Coordinates of C-alpha atoms in Angstrom, one line a residue:
Chain A
X1 CA -25.2 10.5 24.1
X2 CA -21.7 10.5 22.7
X3 CA -21.5 12.3 19.4
X4 CA -18.5 10.6 18.0
X5 CA -16.2 7.8 19.2
X6 CA -13.0 6.0 18.3
X7 CA -12.3 2.7 19.9
X8 CA -9.0 0.9 19.6
X9 CA -8.2 2.5 16.3
X10 CA -5.1 1.6 14.4
X11 CA -4.2 3.1 11.0
X12 CA -1.5 2.1 8.5
X13 CA -0.3 3.7 5.4
X14 CA 1.2 0.7 3.7
X15 CA 3.6 -0.6 6.4
X16 CA 3.8 2.6 8.3
X17 CA 1.6 2.7 11.4
X18 CA 0.2 6.2 11.7
X19 CA -2.1 5.7 14.6
X20 CA -1.7 3.3 17.5
X21 CA -4.6 2.0 19.5
X22 CA -6.5 5.3 19.9
X23 CA -9.6 5.5 21.9
X24 CA -11.5 8.7 22.4
X25 CA -15.0 10.0 22.9
X26 CA -16.5 13.3 21.9
X27 CA -19.4 14.7 23.8
X28 CA -22.1 16.9 22.1
X29 CA -21.7 20.6 22.1
X30 CA -18.0 20.5 22.9
X31 CA -14.9 21.7 21.2
X32 CA -12.0 19.2 21.3
X33 CA -8.5 20.3 20.2
X34 CA -6.1 17.8 18.8
X35 CA -2.5 19.0 19.3
X36 CA 0.9 17.6 18.7
X37 CA 4.0 18.1 16.4
X38 CA 3.7 17.7 12.6
X39 CA 3.4 14.1 11.5
X40 CA 2.0 12.9 14.9
X41 CA -1.2 11.5 13.3
X42 CA -3.7 14.2 14.5
X43 CA -4.9 15.0 10.9
X44 CA -5.1 11.4 10.0
X45 CA -7.2 10.9 13.1
X46 CA -9.5 13.8 12.3
X47 CA -10.1 12.5 8.8
X48 CA -11.3 9.1 10.0
X49 CA -14.6 10.7 11.0
X50 CA -15.6 11.5 7.4
X51 CA -13.4 8.9 5.7
X52 CA -11.3 11.4 3.8
X53 CA -8.4 9.0 4.3
X54 CA -10.0 6.5 2.0
X55 CA -8.7 8.5 -1.0
X56 CA -5.1 7.9 0.1
X57 CA -3.6 4.8 -1.5
X58 CA -2.6 1.9 0.8
X59 CA -4.6 3.4 3.7
X60 CA -5.9 0.8 6.2
X61 CA -7.8 1.1 9.4
X62 CA -8.7 -1.3 12.2
X63 CA -11.0 -0.6 15.2
X64 CA -14.3 1.2 15.6
X65 CA -15.1 4.7 14.5
X66 CA -18.6 5.9 15.1
X67 CA -20.5 9.1 14.4
X68 CA -24.0 9.4 16.0
X69 CA -23.6 5.8 17.1
X70 CA -23.2 4.6 13.5
X71 CA -20.0 2.7 12.4
X72 CA -18.6 4.9 9.7
X73 CA -16.4 2.1 8.3
X74 CA -19.3 -0.4 8.1
X75 CA -19.6 -2.1 4.8
X76 CA -23.2 -1.2 4.1
X77 CA -22.8 2.5 4.8
X78 CA -23.4 5.0 2.0
X79 CA -20.3 7.2 1.9
X80 CA -22.1 10.4 0.6
X81 CA -24.9 10.1 3.1
X82 CA -22.4 9.6 5.9
X83 CA -20.2 12.6 4.9
X84 CA -23.2 14.9 4.8
X85 CA -23.6 14.4 8.5
X86 CA -20.0 15.4 9.1
X87 CA -18.9 18.9 8.1
X88 CA -15.3 19.6 7.3
X89 CA -13.3 22.8 7.1
X90 CA -9.8 22.6 5.5
X91 CA -6.5 24.3 6.3
X92 CA -6.5 26.4 3.1
X93 CA -9.8 28.0 2.3
X94 CA -11.2 26.1 -0.6
X95 CA -14.3 27.8 -1.9
X96 CA -15.5 26.6 -5.3
X97 CA -15.0 29.1 -8.2
X98 CA -18.7 29.8 -8.2
X99 CA -20.8 32.6 -6.7
X100 CA -21.1 33.0 -2.9
X101 CA -24.6 31.8 -3.1
X102 CA -23.8 28.7 -5.1
X103 CA -21.0 27.8 -2.8
X104 CA -23.4 27.5 0.1
X105 CA -26.1 26.0 -2.0
X106 CA -23.8 23.3 -3.4
X107 CA -24.2 20.8 -0.5
X108 CA -27.9 21.1 -0.8
X109 CA -28.0 20.6 -4.5
X110 CA -25.8 17.6 -4.5
X111 CA -28.0 16.1 -1.8
X112 CA -31.1 16.4 -4.0
X113 CA -32.7 19.5 -2.6
X114 CA -34.1 21.7 -5.4
X115 CA -36.8 23.8 -3.8
X116 CA -35.7 27.3 -4.4
X117 CA -37.2 28.8 -1.3
X118 CA -35.7 26.2 0.9
X119 CA -32.3 26.7 -0.6
X120 CA -32.5 30.5 -0.3
X121 CA -33.5 30.2 3.4
X122 CA -30.8 27.7 4.2
X123 CA -28.1 29.8 2.4
X124 CA -29.1 32.9 4.4
X125 CA -29.3 31.0 7.7
X126 CA -25.9 29.4 7.1
X127 CA -24.2 32.6 6.2
X128 CA -25.7 34.2 9.3
X129 CA -24.4 31.4 11.5
X130 CA -21.0 31.7 9.9
X131 CA -21.0 35.5 10.7
X132 CA -20.6 36.4 7.1
X133 CA -24.1 37.4 6.1
X134 CA -23.8 41.1 6.8
X135 CA -20.7 41.4 4.7
X136 CA -22.0 39.5 1.6
X137 CA -25.8 39.9 1.7
X138 CA -25.7 42.5 -1.2
X139 CA -23.3 40.5 -3.3
X140 CA -24.4 36.9 -3.2
X141 CA -23.9 36.6 -6.9
X142 CA -20.3 37.8 -6.7
X143 CA -17.6 35.1 -7.2
X144 CA -16.4 33.6 -3.9
X145 CA -12.9 34.1 -5.3
X146 CA -13.2 37.8 -4.8
X147 CA -13.5 37.5 -1.0
X148 CA -10.6 37.9 1.4
X149 CA -9.0 34.8 2.8
X150 CA -10.8 35.1 6.2
X151 CA -14.1 35.6 4.4
X152 CA -13.5 32.6 2.2
X153 CA -12.8 30.5 5.3
X154 CA -16.1 31.7 6.9
X155 CA -17.8 30.9 3.6
X156 CA -16.4 27.4 3.7
X157 CA -17.8 27.1 7.3
X158 CA -21.2 28.3 6.1
X159 CA -21.0 25.8 3.2
X160 CA -20.4 23.0 5.7
X161 CA -23.2 24.2 8.0
X162 CA -25.7 24.3 5.2
X163 CA -26.1 20.5 5.0
X164 CA -26.8 20.5 8.8
X165 CA -24.1 18.2 10.1
X166 CA -23.9 17.3 13.8
X167 CA -20.1 17.0 13.9
X168 CA -17.7 19.5 12.3
X169 CA -14.1 18.7 11.7
X170 CA -11.6 21.5 11.3
X171 CA -8.1 20.9 10.1
X172 CA -6.0 24.0 11.2
X173 CA -8.8 26.3 9.9
X174 CA -7.0 29.5 10.8
X175 CA -3.4 28.7 10.0
X176 CA -3.5 30.4 6.7
X177 CA -5.2 33.6 8.0
X178 CA -4.0 36.9 9.6
X179 CA -4.6 37.5 13.3
X180 CA -7.8 39.5 12.9
X181 CA -9.4 36.8 10.7
X182 CA -8.1 34.2 13.1
X183 CA -9.8 35.9 15.9
X184 CA -13.1 36.0 14.1
X185 CA -12.9 32.3 13.3
X186 CA -12.2 31.6 17.0
X187 CA -15.2 33.6 18.1
X188 CA -17.2 31.8 15.5
X189 CA -16.2 28.4 16.8
X190 CA -17.2 29.5 20.2
X191 CA -20.7 30.4 18.9
X192 CA -21.0 27.2 16.9
X193 CA -20.4 25.1 19.9
X194 CA -24.0 25.8 21.0
X195 CA -25.3 23.7 18.1
X196 CA -22.5 21.5 17.0
X197 CA -19.8 19.3 18.1
X198 CA -16.4 20.4 16.9
X199 CA -13.1 18.6 16.6
X200 CA -10.2 20.9 15.6
X201 CA -6.6 20.2 14.7
X202 CA -4.4 23.1 15.6
X203 CA -0.7 23.9 15.8
X204 CA -1.5 27.0 17.8
X205 CA -1.4 26.1 21.5
X206 CA -2.8 29.4 22.6
X207 CA -5.7 28.8 20.2
X208 CA -6.3 25.3 21.7
X209 CA -6.3 26.9 25.1
X210 CA -8.7 29.6 24.2
X211 CA -11.4 27.7 22.3
X212 CA -11.4 24.1 23.4
X213 CA -13.1 22.3 26.3
X214 CA -11.0 19.2 25.9
X215 CA -7.5 18.7 24.5
X216 CA -5.8 15.6 23.1
X217 CA -2.0 15.5 22.8
X218 CA -0.8 13.2 20.0
X219 CA 2.8 12.1 19.6
X220 CA 4.2 9.6 17.1
X221 CA 0.8 8.1 16.4
X222 CA 0.0 7.6 20.0
X223 CA -2.6 9.4 22.1
X224 CA -0.4 10.6 25.0
X225 CA -3.0 12.4 27.0
X226 CA -6.6 13.4 26.6
X227 CA -8.3 15.5 29.2
X228 CA -10.0 18.8 30.0
X229 CA -8.2 21.6 28.4
X230 CA -7.6 23.3 31.7
X231 CA -6.0 20.2 33.1
X232 CA -3.8 19.6 30.1
X233 CA -2.5 23.2 30.1
X234 CA -2.2 23.7 33.8
X235 CA -1.3 20.3 35.3
X236 CA -0.8 17.5 32.7
X237 CA -0.3 14.0 34.0
X238 CA 2.3 13.1 31.4
X239 CA 5.7 14.5 31.2
X240 CA 5.8 14.5 27.4
X241 CA 2.6 16.6 27.4
X242 CA 4.2 19.0 29.9
X243 CA 7.3 19.3 27.7
X244 CA 5.3 20.0 24.6
X245 CA 3.0 22.5 26.2
X246 CA 5.9 24.5 27.6
X247 CA 7.6 24.4 24.3
X248 CA 10.5 22.2 25.3
X249 CA 10.1 20.2 22.1
X250 CA 7.8 19.9 19.0
Chain B
X1 CA 30.8 46.1 -14.6
X2 CA 32.3 43.1 -13.0
X3 CA 32.7 39.7 -14.5
X4 CA 29.7 38.2 -12.7
X5 CA 27.4 40.8 -14.3
X6 CA 29.1 40.5 -17.6
X7 CA 28.6 36.7 -17.7
X8 CA 25.0 37.2 -16.8
X9 CA 24.5 39.7 -19.6
X10 CA 26.1 37.4 -22.1
X11 CA 24.0 34.5 -21.0
X12 CA 20.8 36.4 -21.2
X13 CA 21.6 37.9 -24.6
X14 CA 22.2 34.4 -26.0
X15 CA 18.9 33.1 -24.5
X16 CA 17.1 36.2 -25.9
X17 CA 18.6 35.8 -29.4
X18 CA 17.5 32.2 -29.5
X19 CA 13.9 33.0 -28.8
X20 CA 14.0 35.8 -31.4
X21 CA 15.3 33.3 -33.9
X22 CA 12.3 31.1 -33.3
X23 CA 10.0 34.1 -33.9
X24 CA 12.0 35.0 -37.0
X25 CA 11.6 31.6 -38.5
X26 CA 7.9 31.7 -38.1
X27 CA 7.7 35.2 -39.6
X28 CA 9.9 34.2 -42.5
X29 CA 7.8 31.1 -43.3
X30 CA 4.6 33.1 -43.1
X31 CA 6.0 36.0 -45.1
X32 CA 7.2 33.7 -47.8
X33 CA 3.8 32.0 -48.1
X34 CA 1.9 35.3 -48.0
X35 CA 4.1 37.0 -50.7
X36 CA 4.0 34.0 -53.0
X37 CA 0.4 33.1 -52.3
X38 CA -1.3 36.5 -52.1
X39 CA -1.5 36.9 -55.9
X40 CA -3.5 33.7 -56.2
X41 CA -6.1 34.7 -53.6
X42 CA -9.3 36.1 -54.9
X43 CA -13.0 35.6 -54.3
X44 CA -13.0 33.2 -57.2
X45 CA -10.1 31.2 -55.8
X46 CA -12.0 30.6 -52.5
X47 CA -15.4 29.9 -53.9
X48 CA -15.0 28.0 -57.3
X49 CA -14.1 24.6 -58.5
X50 CA -10.6 24.0 -60.0
X51 CA -10.4 24.3 -63.8
X52 CA -8.0 23.7 -66.7
X53 CA -6.0 20.9 -65.1
X54 CA -6.0 22.8 -61.8
X55 CA -4.1 25.7 -63.2
X56 CA -7.1 28.0 -63.0
X57 CA -10.3 28.3 -60.9
X58 CA -10.4 27.8 -57.2
X59 CA -10.0 25.4 -54.3
X60 CA -13.5 25.5 -52.9
X61 CA -14.0 21.7 -52.8
X62 CA -10.8 21.3 -51.0
X63 CA -11.8 23.8 -48.3
X64 CA -15.2 22.1 -47.9
X65 CA -13.5 18.7 -47.8
X66 CA -11.0 19.7 -45.1
X67 CA -13.9 21.2 -43.2
X68 CA -15.9 17.9 -43.4
X69 CA -12.8 15.9 -42.3
X70 CA -12.0 18.1 -39.4
X71 CA -15.6 18.1 -38.2
X72 CA -15.9 14.3 -38.7
X73 CA -12.6 13.5 -36.9
X74 CA -13.7 15.7 -33.9
X75 CA -17.1 14.0 -33.6
X76 CA -15.1 10.8 -33.4
X77 CA -12.2 11.9 -31.2
X78 CA -13.8 14.4 -28.7
X79 CA -16.1 12.1 -26.8
X80 CA -13.7 9.2 -26.8
X81 CA -10.7 11.3 -25.9
X82 CA -12.4 13.5 -23.3
X83 CA -14.1 10.6 -21.5
X84 CA -10.9 8.5 -21.4
X85 CA -9.0 11.5 -20.2
X86 CA -11.5 11.9 -17.4
X87 CA -11.2 8.2 -16.6
X88 CA -7.5 8.2 -16.4
X89 CA -7.2 11.3 -14.3
X90 CA -10.2 11.1 -12.1
X91 CA -11.0 7.4 -11.6
X92 CA -7.7 5.6 -11.7
X93 CA -5.4 5.7 -8.7
X94 CA -1.6 5.5 -9.3
X95 CA -1.4 1.9 -10.4
X96 CA 0.1 -0.2 -13.1
X97 CA -3.1 0.3 -15.1
X98 CA -2.8 4.1 -15.1
X99 CA 0.9 3.9 -16.1
X100 CA 0.0 1.4 -18.8
X101 CA -2.7 3.6 -20.2
X102 CA -0.5 6.6 -20.1
X103 CA 2.3 4.8 -21.8
X104 CA 0.0 3.5 -24.5
X105 CA -1.4 6.9 -25.1
X106 CA 2.1 8.4 -25.5
X107 CA 3.0 5.6 -27.8
X108 CA -0.1 6.2 -29.9
X109 CA 1.0 9.9 -30.2
X110 CA 4.4 8.7 -31.4
X111 CA 3.1 6.6 -34.3
X112 CA 4.0 8.2 -37.6
X113 CA 0.9 9.6 -39.3
X114 CA 1.5 7.6 -42.5
X115 CA 1.1 4.5 -40.4
X116 CA -2.2 5.8 -39.3
X117 CA -3.1 6.2 -42.9
X118 CA -2.1 2.7 -43.8
X119 CA -4.0 1.3 -40.8
X120 CA -7.1 3.4 -41.6
X121 CA -7.0 2.0 -45.2
X122 CA -6.8 -1.5 -43.9
X123 CA -9.5 -1.2 -41.2
X124 CA -12.0 1.4 -42.4
X125 CA -11.6 1.4 -46.2
X126 CA -11.1 -2.4 -46.8
X127 CA -12.1 -4.5 -43.8
X128 CA -15.2 -2.4 -42.8
X129 CA -15.8 -1.7 -46.5
X130 CA -16.4 2.1 -46.0
X131 CA -14.4 2.6 -49.2
X132 CA -12.5 5.8 -49.8
X133 CA -14.9 8.1 -47.9
X134 CA -15.3 11.0 -45.5
X135 CA -16.2 8.5 -42.8
X136 CA -13.0 6.5 -43.3
X137 CA -10.8 9.6 -43.5
X138 CA -12.5 11.2 -40.5
X139 CA -12.0 8.1 -38.3
X140 CA -8.4 7.8 -39.3
X141 CA -7.8 11.5 -38.5
X142 CA -9.7 11.0 -35.3
X143 CA -7.4 8.2 -34.3
X144 CA -4.5 10.6 -34.9
X145 CA -6.1 13.3 -32.7
X146 CA -7.1 10.9 -29.9
X147 CA -3.8 10.9 -27.9
X148 CA -3.6 14.7 -28.2
X149 CA -7.2 15.1 -26.9
X150 CA -6.6 12.6 -24.1
X151 CA -3.4 14.2 -23.0
X152 CA -4.7 17.7 -23.0
X153 CA -7.9 16.7 -21.2
X154 CA -5.7 15.0 -18.6
X155 CA -3.5 18.1 -18.2
X156 CA -6.6 20.3 -17.9
X157 CA -8.0 18.1 -15.2
X158 CA -4.7 18.0 -13.3
X159 CA -4.7 21.8 -12.9
X160 CA -7.9 21.5 -10.7
X161 CA -6.9 21.8 -7.1
X162 CA -7.4 18.6 -5.1
X163 CA -8.7 20.5 -2.2
X164 CA -11.8 21.4 -4.2
X165 CA -12.5 17.8 -4.9
X166 CA -12.1 17.0 -1.2
X167 CA -14.3 20.0 -0.3
X168 CA -17.0 18.6 -2.6
X169 CA -16.8 15.0 -1.1
X170 CA -17.0 16.4 2.4
X171 CA -20.3 18.0 1.6
X172 CA -21.7 14.6 0.6
X173 CA -21.2 14.8 -3.1
X174 CA -20.5 11.6 -5.0
X175 CA -17.6 11.3 -7.3
X176 CA -19.6 11.8 -10.5
X177 CA -21.3 14.9 -9.0
X178 CA -17.9 16.3 -8.0
X179 CA -16.6 15.7 -11.5
X180 CA -19.7 17.2 -13.1
X181 CA -20.2 20.2 -10.9
X182 CA -16.7 21.1 -9.7
X183 CA -13.9 19.6 -11.8
X184 CA -15.3 19.9 -15.3
X185 CA -16.5 23.5 -15.1
X186 CA -13.0 24.5 -13.8
X187 CA -11.1 22.5 -16.4
X188 CA -13.5 23.4 -19.2
X189 CA -11.6 26.3 -20.7
X190 CA -8.4 24.3 -20.9
X191 CA -10.2 21.2 -22.3
X192 CA -11.8 23.4 -25.0
X193 CA -8.4 24.9 -25.9
X194 CA -7.0 21.4 -26.2
X195 CA -9.8 20.4 -28.5
X196 CA -9.4 23.4 -30.7
X197 CA -5.6 23.0 -30.9
X198 CA -6.1 19.4 -31.9
X199 CA -8.3 20.6 -34.7
X200 CA -5.5 22.8 -35.9
X201 CA -3.2 19.8 -35.9
X202 CA -5.7 17.5 -37.8
X203 CA -6.5 20.0 -40.5
X204 CA -3.0 20.1 -41.8
X205 CA -2.4 16.3 -41.9
X206 CA -1.9 14.7 -45.3
X207 CA -0.7 11.2 -44.7
X208 CA -3.7 9.8 -42.8
X209 CA -6.1 11.0 -45.6
X210 CA -3.9 9.9 -48.5
X211 CA -5.3 6.3 -48.7
X212 CA -8.6 6.8 -47.0
X213 CA -10.5 9.7 -48.5
X214 CA -8.5 12.3 -50.4
X215 CA -9.3 12.7 -54.1
X216 CA -6.7 13.9 -56.6
X217 CA -9.3 15.9 -58.6
X218 CA -13.0 16.0 -57.8
X219 CA -14.6 19.3 -58.8
X220 CA -17.9 18.8 -56.9
X221 CA -19.0 18.9 -53.3
X222 CA -19.7 15.7 -51.3
X223 CA -23.2 14.5 -51.0
X224 CA -22.9 11.9 -48.2
X225 CA -20.4 10.5 -45.7
X226 CA -19.4 7.8 -48.1
X227 CA -18.2 10.3 -50.8
X228 CA -14.5 11.1 -51.4
X229 CA -13.4 14.7 -51.1
X230 CA -10.5 16.9 -52.0
X231 CA -8.6 18.3 -49.0
X232 CA -6.3 21.3 -48.6
X233 CA -3.1 19.6 -47.6
X234 CA -3.3 16.9 -50.2
X235 CA -4.4 19.4 -52.8
X236 CA -1.3 21.3 -52.0
X237 CA 0.8 18.2 -52.4
X238 CA -0.8 17.5 -55.8
X239 CA -0.3 21.0 -57.0
X240 CA 3.3 21.1 -55.9
X241 CA 4.4 17.7 -57.2
X242 CA 2.1 16.1 -59.7
X243 CA -0.1 18.7 -61.4
X244 CA -0.7 18.5 -65.2
X245 CA 1.2 21.8 -65.6
X246 CA 3.6 22.4 -62.8
X247 CA 4.7 25.9 -63.9
X248 CA 1.2 27.2 -64.1
X249 CA -0.2 25.6 -61.0
X250 CA 2.7 26.9 -58.8
X251 CA 0.8 30.1 -57.7
X252 CA -2.2 28.0 -57.0
X253 CA -0.1 25.8 -54.7
X254 CA 1.1 28.9 -52.7
X255 CA -2.4 30.2 -52.6
X256 CA -3.6 26.9 -51.1
X257 CA -0.8 26.9 -48.6
X258 CA -1.8 30.4 -47.6
X259 CA -5.4 29.4 -47.1
X260 CA -4.4 26.3 -45.1
X261 CA -2.0 28.2 -42.8
X262 CA -4.6 31.0 -42.3
X263 CA -7.2 28.5 -41.2
X264 CA -4.9 26.9 -38.7
X265 CA -3.8 30.3 -37.4
X266 CA -7.4 31.5 -37.1
X267 CA -8.3 28.3 -35.2
X268 CA -5.4 28.8 -32.8
X269 CA -6.1 32.4 -32.1
X270 CA -9.8 31.7 -31.6
X271 CA -8.8 29.0 -29.1
X272 CA -7.0 31.4 -26.9
X273 CA -9.7 34.1 -27.2
X274 CA -12.3 31.5 -26.4
X275 CA -10.4 30.3 -23.4
X276 CA -10.0 33.8 -22.0
X277 CA -13.7 34.4 -22.4
X278 CA -14.8 31.2 -20.7
X279 CA -12.3 31.7 -17.9
X280 CA -13.9 35.0 -17.2
X281 CA -17.3 33.5 -17.2
X282 CA -16.3 30.6 -15.0
X283 CA -14.9 33.1 -12.5
X284 CA -18.1 35.0 -12.5
X285 CA -20.4 32.1 -11.8

């Protein structure tokens, strides 16, 4: 079954059309990279899947966006329920100024889980999945603000995993990190693929090449080309893709 | 030294001098009041009723009165101010309504305090028949404090990084959960500071209490919210301009001024201490 899908999606900010007739499907347990120059609409597209764009004034969408077969823009959907099923990792690590433990437990608490044992188990499992457990297991009560940038980003990933989403959206998750931390995040994404479906926006083409199964190239609000990553990087069909990949523009 | 460096030096020394002048003014005012008022301060002055046409005795009822009014005004202004600050900053998007509310709040802050006094008299004292009372005076002072509380709450909320709100929504939190569990805890130290600073502001106001609560001479403590009270700023005004024996009550006036200024200073200092403490605690949790 398809994990997520966009069908003939158009997006406007007021009169500016940010996305033009985009159709894409995302298969389970794959990593899809969205690439393209700044302002091409890839972040806007990513944020359709958990309706983060709703908060932007004058945002308007047409077409169908589904996650797990459910129309996320349907009128009778509960926004908080829907967002729980879609994890998101932001460009800049944004842990809450709470303890490491409370950061991971937050998503559980706001979704009504109060059983202490269940919370503790989930926190541990999530931190292990995010490859952070060994570094923080003795200091769970410490403030998340005391972690390094790379650790904070892995904490944010753990936080997202704790509510057991199926789909994880990542908006340039490593662009604010040093090369070593970036490497760890990339390894982590590769691991997470076993259990999750990941859509990642990245400006780093090597990164897209290393971690993704499929790649989509966006340009001026259009989906220029969407194919297996190998195909996109070695033998793209479209000349604009070729030019972007080889660094001739963008 | 070349001319560029010279110009820079001159510019900075002018800026520096100006800021020292500001400090000097404060020091002079405080020094003046301390020197003139110190002789009046005694245990008796702080704890007894005024006597002999307010030339002897103490200012205890005025201290208690100001305490009641500050407390009363905050009970009134805190909830209304903080909640509307949250509404304006968290719930409203950039729209005409938000601009309108902001503009009105700013205008409310610009209304001269004597006008608040007159309005308080018309509404609370006469129309609602509270009479000259603590409740009428507190509400009038509360109105005066409202725009300050709203503004400072808004400013405090604005300092909270939007990415934290988004992070919370992305985990399935509702708006009210996000405000409760993420936004308010982070903004809390700054909101508290704003509240305490507005207390400082309110405790020194004379005009709003003039027609609504303040008693010229009332050497007893209030029994209920519908009692009149003496208050420090008004007492100071009385002692300085319309006492029965101006010459003899002069030191009492400076003593009252010293007490009033000390209270405001103590409030302001404790505001910043409190903020630092809470900030540390918030970081820990």
